[in-house]
Short mmCIF file of C-alpha atoms in Angstrom, two decimals:
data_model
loop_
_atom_site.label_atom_id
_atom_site.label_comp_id
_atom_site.label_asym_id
_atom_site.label_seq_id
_atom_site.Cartn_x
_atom_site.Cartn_y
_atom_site.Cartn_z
CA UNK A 1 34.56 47.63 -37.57
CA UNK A 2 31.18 47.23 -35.92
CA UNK A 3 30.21 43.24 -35.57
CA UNK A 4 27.35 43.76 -38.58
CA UNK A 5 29.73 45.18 -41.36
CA UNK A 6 32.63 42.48 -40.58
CA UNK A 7 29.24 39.90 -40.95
CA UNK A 8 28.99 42.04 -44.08
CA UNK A 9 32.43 41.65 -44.92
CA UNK A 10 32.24 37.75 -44.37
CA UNK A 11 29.56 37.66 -46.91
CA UNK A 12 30.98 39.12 -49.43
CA UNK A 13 34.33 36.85 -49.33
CA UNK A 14 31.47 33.98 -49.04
CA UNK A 15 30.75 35.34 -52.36
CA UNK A 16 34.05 35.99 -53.76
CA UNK A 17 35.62 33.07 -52.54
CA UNK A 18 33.29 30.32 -52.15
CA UNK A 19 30.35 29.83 -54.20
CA UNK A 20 32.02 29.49 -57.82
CA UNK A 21 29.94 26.67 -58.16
CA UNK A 22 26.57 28.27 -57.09
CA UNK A 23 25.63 31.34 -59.07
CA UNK A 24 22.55 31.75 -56.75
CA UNK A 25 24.60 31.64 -53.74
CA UNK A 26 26.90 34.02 -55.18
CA UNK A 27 24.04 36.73 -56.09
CA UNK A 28 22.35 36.10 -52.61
CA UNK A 29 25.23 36.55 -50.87
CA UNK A 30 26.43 40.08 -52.54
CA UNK A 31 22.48 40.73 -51.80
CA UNK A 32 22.96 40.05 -48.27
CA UNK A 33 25.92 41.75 -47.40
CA UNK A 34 24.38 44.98 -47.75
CA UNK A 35 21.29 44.23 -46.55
CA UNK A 36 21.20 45.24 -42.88
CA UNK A 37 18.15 43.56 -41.68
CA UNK A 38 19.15 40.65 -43.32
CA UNK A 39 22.60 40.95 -41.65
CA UNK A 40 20.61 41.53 -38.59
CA UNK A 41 18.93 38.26 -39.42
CA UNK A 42 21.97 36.14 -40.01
CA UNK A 43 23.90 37.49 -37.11
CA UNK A 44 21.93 34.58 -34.57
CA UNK A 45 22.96 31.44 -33.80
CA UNK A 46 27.08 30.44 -33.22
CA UNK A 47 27.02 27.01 -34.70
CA UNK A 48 29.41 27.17 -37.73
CA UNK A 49 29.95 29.70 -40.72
CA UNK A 50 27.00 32.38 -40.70
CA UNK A 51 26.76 32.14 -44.40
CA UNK A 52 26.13 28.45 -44.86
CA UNK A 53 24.15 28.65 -41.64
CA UNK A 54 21.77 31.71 -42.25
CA UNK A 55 21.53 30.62 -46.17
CA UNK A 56 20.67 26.68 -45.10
CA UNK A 57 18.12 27.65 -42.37
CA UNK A 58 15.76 29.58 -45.01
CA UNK A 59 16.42 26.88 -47.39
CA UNK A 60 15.52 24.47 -45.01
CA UNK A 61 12.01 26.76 -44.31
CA UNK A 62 11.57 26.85 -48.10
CA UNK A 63 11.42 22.94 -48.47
CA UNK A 64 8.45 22.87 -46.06
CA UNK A 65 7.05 26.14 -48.28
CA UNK A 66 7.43 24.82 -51.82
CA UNK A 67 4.72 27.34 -53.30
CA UNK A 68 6.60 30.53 -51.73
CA UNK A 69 7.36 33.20 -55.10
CA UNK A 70 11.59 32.19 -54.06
CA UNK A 71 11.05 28.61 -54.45
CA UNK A 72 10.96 29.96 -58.68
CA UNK A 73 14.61 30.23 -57.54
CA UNK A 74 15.64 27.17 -56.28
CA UNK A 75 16.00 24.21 -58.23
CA UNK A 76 16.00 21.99 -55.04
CA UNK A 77 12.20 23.09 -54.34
CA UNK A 78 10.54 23.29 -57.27
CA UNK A 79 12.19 20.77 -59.86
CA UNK A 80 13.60 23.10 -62.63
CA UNK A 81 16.03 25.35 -63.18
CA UNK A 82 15.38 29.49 -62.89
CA UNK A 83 13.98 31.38 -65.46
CA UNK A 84 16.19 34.01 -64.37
CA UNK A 85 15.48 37.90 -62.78
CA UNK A 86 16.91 38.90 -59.22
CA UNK A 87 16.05 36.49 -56.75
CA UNK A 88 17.19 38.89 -53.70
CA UNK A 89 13.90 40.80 -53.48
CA UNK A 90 12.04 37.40 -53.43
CA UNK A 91 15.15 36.26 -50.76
CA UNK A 92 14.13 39.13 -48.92
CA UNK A 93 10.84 38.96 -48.22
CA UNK A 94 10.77 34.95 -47.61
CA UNK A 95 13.92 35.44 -45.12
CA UNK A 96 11.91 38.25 -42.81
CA UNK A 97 8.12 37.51 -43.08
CA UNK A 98 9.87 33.90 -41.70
CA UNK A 99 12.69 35.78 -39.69
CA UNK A 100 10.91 34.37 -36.03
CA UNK A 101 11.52 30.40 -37.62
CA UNK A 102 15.15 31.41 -39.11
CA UNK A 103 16.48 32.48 -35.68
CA UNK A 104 15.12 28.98 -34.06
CA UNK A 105 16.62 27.42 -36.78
CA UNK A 106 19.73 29.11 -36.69
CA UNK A 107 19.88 28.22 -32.36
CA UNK A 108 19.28 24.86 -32.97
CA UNK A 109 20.50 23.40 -35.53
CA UNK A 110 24.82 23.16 -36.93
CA UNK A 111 26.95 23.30 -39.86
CA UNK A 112 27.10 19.64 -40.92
CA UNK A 113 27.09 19.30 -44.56
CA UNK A 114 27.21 15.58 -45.82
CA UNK A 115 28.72 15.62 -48.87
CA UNK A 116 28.56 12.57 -50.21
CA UNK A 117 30.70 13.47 -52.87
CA UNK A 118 33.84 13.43 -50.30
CA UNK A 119 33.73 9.86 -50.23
CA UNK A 120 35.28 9.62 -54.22
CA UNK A 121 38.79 11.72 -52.34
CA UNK A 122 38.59 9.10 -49.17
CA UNK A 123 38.11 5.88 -50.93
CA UNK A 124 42.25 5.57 -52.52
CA UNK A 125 43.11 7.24 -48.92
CA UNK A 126 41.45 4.48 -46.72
CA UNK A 127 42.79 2.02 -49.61
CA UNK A 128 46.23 3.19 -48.66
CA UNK A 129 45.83 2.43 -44.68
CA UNK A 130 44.78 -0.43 -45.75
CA UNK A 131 48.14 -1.62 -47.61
CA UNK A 132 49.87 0.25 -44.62
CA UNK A 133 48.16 -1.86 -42.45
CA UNK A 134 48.98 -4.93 -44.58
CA UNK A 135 45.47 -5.89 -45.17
CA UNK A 136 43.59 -5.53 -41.76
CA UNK A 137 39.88 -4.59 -42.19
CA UNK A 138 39.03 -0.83 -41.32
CA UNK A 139 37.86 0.30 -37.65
CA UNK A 140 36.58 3.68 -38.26
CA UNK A 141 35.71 6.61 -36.58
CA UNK A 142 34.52 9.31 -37.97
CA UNK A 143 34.65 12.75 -36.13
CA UNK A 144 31.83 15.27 -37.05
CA UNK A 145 29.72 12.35 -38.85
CA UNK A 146 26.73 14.62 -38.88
CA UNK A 147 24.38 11.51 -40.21
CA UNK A 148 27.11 9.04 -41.12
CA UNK A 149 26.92 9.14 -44.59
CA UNK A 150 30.18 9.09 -45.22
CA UNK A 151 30.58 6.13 -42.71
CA UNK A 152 28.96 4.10 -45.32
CA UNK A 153 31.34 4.86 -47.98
CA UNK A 154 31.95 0.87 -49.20
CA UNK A 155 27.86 0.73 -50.09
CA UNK A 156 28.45 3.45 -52.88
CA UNK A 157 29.41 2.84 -56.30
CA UNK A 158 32.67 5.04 -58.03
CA UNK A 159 33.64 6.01 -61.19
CA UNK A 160 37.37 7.81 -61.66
CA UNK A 161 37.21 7.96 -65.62
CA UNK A 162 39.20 4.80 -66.35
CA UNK A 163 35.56 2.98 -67.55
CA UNK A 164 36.19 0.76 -64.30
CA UNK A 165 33.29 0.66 -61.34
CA UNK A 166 34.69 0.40 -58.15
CA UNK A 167 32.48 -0.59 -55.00
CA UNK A 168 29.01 -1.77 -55.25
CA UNK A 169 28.25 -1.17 -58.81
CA UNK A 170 24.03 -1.91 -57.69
CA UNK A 171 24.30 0.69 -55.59
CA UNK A 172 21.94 3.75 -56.37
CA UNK A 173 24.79 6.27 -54.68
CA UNK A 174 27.07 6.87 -57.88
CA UNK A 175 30.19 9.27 -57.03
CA UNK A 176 31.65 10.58 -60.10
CA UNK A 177 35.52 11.89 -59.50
CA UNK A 178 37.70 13.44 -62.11
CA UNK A 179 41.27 12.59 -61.96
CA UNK A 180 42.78 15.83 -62.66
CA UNK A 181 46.79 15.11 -63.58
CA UNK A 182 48.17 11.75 -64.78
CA UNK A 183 49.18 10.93 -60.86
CA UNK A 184 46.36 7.95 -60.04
CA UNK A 185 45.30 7.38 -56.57
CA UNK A 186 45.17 3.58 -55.53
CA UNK A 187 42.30 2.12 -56.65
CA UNK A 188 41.50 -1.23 -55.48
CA UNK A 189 39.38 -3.54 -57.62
CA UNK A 190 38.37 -4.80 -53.73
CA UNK A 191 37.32 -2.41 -51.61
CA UNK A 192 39.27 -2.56 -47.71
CA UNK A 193 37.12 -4.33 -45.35
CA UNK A 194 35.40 -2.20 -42.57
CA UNK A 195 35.48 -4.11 -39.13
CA UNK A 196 33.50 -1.30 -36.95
CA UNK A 197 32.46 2.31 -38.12
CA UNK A 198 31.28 4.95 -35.51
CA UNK A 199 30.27 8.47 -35.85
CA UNK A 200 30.14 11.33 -33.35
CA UNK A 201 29.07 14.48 -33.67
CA UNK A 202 27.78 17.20 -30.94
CA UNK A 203 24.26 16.75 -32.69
CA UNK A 204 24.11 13.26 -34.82
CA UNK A 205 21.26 13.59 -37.69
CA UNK A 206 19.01 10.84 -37.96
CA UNK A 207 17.73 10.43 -41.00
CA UNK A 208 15.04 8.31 -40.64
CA UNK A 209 13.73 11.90 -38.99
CA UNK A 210 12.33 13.98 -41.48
CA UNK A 211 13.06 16.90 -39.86
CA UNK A 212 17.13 15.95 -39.85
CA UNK A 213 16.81 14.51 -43.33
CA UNK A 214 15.56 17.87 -44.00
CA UNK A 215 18.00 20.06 -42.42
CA UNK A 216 20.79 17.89 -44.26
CA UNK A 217 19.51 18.58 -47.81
CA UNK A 218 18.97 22.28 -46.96
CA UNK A 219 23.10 22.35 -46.29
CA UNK A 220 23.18 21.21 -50.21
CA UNK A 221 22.99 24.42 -52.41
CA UNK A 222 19.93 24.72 -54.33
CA UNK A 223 20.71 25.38 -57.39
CA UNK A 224 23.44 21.90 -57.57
CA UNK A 225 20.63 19.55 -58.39
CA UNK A 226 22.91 16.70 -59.11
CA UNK A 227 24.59 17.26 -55.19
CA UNK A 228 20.82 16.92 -54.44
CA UNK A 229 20.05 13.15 -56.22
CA UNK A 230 23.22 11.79 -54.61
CA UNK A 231 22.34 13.42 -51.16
CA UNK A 232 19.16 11.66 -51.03
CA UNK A 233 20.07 8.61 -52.46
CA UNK A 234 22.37 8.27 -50.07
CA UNK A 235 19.63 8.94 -47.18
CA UNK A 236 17.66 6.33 -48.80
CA UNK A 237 20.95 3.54 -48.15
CA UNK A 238 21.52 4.48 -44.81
CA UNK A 239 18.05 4.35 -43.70
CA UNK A 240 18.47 0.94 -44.62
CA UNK A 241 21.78 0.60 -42.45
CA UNK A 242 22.42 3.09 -40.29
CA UNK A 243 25.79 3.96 -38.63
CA UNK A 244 26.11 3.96 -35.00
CA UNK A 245 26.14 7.52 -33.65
CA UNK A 246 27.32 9.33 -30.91
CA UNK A 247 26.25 12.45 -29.31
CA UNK A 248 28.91 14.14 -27.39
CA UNK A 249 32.02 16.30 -27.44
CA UNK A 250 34.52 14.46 -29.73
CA UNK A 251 37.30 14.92 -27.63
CA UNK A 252 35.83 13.65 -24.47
CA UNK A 253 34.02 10.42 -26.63
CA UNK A 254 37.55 9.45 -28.03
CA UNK A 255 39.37 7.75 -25.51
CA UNK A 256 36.34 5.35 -24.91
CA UNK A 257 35.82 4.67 -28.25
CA UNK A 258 39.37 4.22 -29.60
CA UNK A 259 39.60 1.77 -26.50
CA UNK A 260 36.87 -0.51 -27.56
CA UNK A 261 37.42 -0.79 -31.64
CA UNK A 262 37.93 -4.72 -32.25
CA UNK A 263 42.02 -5.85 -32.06
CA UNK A 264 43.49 -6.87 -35.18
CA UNK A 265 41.83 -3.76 -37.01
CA UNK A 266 43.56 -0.86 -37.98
CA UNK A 267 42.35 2.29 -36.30
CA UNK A 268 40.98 4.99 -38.66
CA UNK A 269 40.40 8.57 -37.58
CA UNK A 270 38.98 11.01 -40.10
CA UNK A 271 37.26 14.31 -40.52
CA UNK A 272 35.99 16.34 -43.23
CA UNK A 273 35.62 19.99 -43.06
CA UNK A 274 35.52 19.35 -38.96
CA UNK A 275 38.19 20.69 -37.18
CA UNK A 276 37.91 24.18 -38.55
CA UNK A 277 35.38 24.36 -36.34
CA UNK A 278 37.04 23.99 -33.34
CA UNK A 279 38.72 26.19 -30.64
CA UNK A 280 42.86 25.85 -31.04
CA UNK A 281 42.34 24.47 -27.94
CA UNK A 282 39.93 21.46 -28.94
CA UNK A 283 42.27 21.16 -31.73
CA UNK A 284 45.37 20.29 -29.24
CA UNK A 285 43.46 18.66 -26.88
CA UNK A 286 42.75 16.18 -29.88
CA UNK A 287 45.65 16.03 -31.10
CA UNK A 288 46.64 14.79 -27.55
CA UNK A 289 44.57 12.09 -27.41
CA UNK A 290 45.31 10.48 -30.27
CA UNK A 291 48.99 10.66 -29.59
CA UNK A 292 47.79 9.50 -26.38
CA UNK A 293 46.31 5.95 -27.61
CA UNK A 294 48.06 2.91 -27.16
CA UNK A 295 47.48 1.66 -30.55
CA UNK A 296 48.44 2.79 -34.04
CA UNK A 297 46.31 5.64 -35.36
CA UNK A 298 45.60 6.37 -38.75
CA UNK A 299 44.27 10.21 -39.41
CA UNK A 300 42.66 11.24 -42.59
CA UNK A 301 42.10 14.77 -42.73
CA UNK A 302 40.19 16.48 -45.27
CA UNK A 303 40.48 20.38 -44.46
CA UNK A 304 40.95 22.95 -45.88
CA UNK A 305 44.81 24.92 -45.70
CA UNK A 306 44.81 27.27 -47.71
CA UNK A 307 42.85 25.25 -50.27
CA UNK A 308 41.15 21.68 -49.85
CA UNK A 309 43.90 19.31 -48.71
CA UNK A 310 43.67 15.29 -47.80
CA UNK A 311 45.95 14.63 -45.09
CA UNK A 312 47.23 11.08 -43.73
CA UNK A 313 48.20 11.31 -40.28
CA UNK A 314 49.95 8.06 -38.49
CA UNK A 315 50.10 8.07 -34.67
CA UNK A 316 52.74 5.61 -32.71
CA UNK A 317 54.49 5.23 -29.54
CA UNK A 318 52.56 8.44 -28.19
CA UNK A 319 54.16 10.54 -31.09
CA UNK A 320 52.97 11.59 -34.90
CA UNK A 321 55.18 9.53 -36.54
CA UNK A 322 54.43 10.91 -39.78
CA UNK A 323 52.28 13.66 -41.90
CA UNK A 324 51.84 13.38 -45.33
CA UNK A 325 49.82 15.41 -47.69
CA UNK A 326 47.67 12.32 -50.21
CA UNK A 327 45.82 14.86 -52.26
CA UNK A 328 43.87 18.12 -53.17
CA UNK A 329 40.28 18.26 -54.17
CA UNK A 330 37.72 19.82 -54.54
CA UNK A 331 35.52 21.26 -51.20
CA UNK A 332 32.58 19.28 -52.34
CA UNK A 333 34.23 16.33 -54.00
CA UNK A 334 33.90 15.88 -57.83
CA UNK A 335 37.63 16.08 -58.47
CA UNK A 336 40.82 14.77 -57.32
CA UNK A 337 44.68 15.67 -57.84
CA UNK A 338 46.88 13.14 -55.93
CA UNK A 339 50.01 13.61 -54.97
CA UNK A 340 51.43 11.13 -52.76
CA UNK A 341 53.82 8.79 -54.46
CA UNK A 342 54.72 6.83 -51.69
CA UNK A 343 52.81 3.59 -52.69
#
């Protein structure tokens, strides 16, 4: 199989697989896959899934082209939903007549969607380390924080179906998270205290950039307008406060930083959708260093194994002491089904 038809075959399981909740996606995607100058295209750049990387650099083109005929297409450009037709030919012609700014956009810039959403799944898990920790505010650490949004998580407002508010209920960020079995999640009426929060990230967005606030809402499929609001609502809070962020290899930042996070805090380690990404061997060299810390670690994982999984790691004595699976969800948030029981 010759590099372009297993880019072909990745495309169509993109397709298949992964855009149930994008019909646009879905179409462009089948177009794409037997395109071959469009598979040409999308075969530049090595930062992350081709798919979401080719697809978010000519969305990110389109946002700075809001008159282009494919902009009819996207609800994230011009305001309203599709009339309908084929988008592809329209996807065609934008992608190529712009293919010289695609490939710069596809060398530059990475795979680091923001989902906001995420932070209704993390919220009960970081309420749980918490009560592990017996109360002790939060030091977090966030690895692959692209622009820290999810850092922020305590300045958002929740809603889990039970008519309560939990966080800041002023707060213009409002997560919305079905509950999907009987099982609740902990959900504190006060939110865990957060003693330090750092991101890092091999290329930290700043979103007080418009170019970076750009390139995050062109990771947000176009036609999920409400994925949209909350994405730049959330912009619009960190501007206001933003996270410290760290440029660097994660792996080589850690020690440092897991060195320097305040005593009498419990350390916090978590990723979403991050170490997929990595080489199996930047996977075990992390793994070593957090079994390497002299302090108690707490991991929160949310990757996906086979499906979307929530993960709480805990680290002691240079050892994983224990690995427990909190919860299933959905990739981009918007519903929860916990599991844990060990309260």
């Amino acid at each position: 199989m010759t590099d372009l038809a297993a880019l072909a075959e990745r495309f169509r399981t993109f397709a298949a697989v992964e855009c149930g909740t994008s019909p646009l996606y879905r179409w462009l995607a089948e177009g794409i896959a037997g395109d071959a100058g469009l598979l040409a295209l999308a075969a530049h750049g090595d930062h992350g899934p081709k798919p979401n990387l080719f697809l978010a650099a000519v969305h990110a083109l389109l946002l700075d082209h809001p008159h282009a005929p494919l902009a009819a297409w996207y609800p994230s450009v011009s305001g309203h939903a599709s009339t309908g037709g084929d988008p592809f030919p329209a996807f065609r012609a934008f992608a190529l007549d712009h293919a010289d700014e695609v490939r710069a956009l596809m060398a530059e810039r990475l795979v680091q969607t923001n989902e906001v959403a995420r932070a209704g799944v993390l919220l009960p898990a970081f309420a749980l380390v918490a009560d592990l920790a017996g109360g002790a505010p939060l030091a977090l650490v966030e690895v692959g924080a692209s622009a820290g949004l999810l850092l922020l998580w305590d300045r958002y407002a929740y809603a889990y179906g039970d008519g309560a508010i939990y966080g800041d209920p002023a707060s213009p960020v409002r997560i919305q998270t079905e509950l999907r079995d009987d099982h609740r999640p902990p959900l504190p009426t006060t939110l865990p205290r957060v003693a330090a929060r750092t991101g890092l990230d091999l290329n930290p967005l700043d979103v007080r950039d418009a170019a970076g606030a750009r390139w995050l809402q062109a990771l947000v499929w176009p036609d999920q307008p409400e994925r949209m609001a909350r994405l730049r609502a959330a912009i619009d809070v960190v501007r206001t406060e933003p996270p410290r962020l760290l440029r660097g290899d994660a792996v080589a930042l850690l020690p440092s930083i897991l060195a320097e996070q305040p005593e009498g805090a419990a350390l916090v380690v978590f990723h979403c959708h991050t170490l997929n990404q990595f080489p199996a061997e930047a996977r075990a060299a992390f793994e070593d260093v957090l079994r390497g810390c002299a302090r108690p670690i707490y991991r929160v994982g949310l990757e996906y194994r086979g499906e979307p999984e929530m993960t709480l790691y805990e680290y002691r004595d240079g050892r994983l002491a224990s690995e427990r699976v909190l919860a299933r969800y959905g990739a981009h948030g918007g519903g929860v089904t916990w599991m844990d029981d060990r309260l």
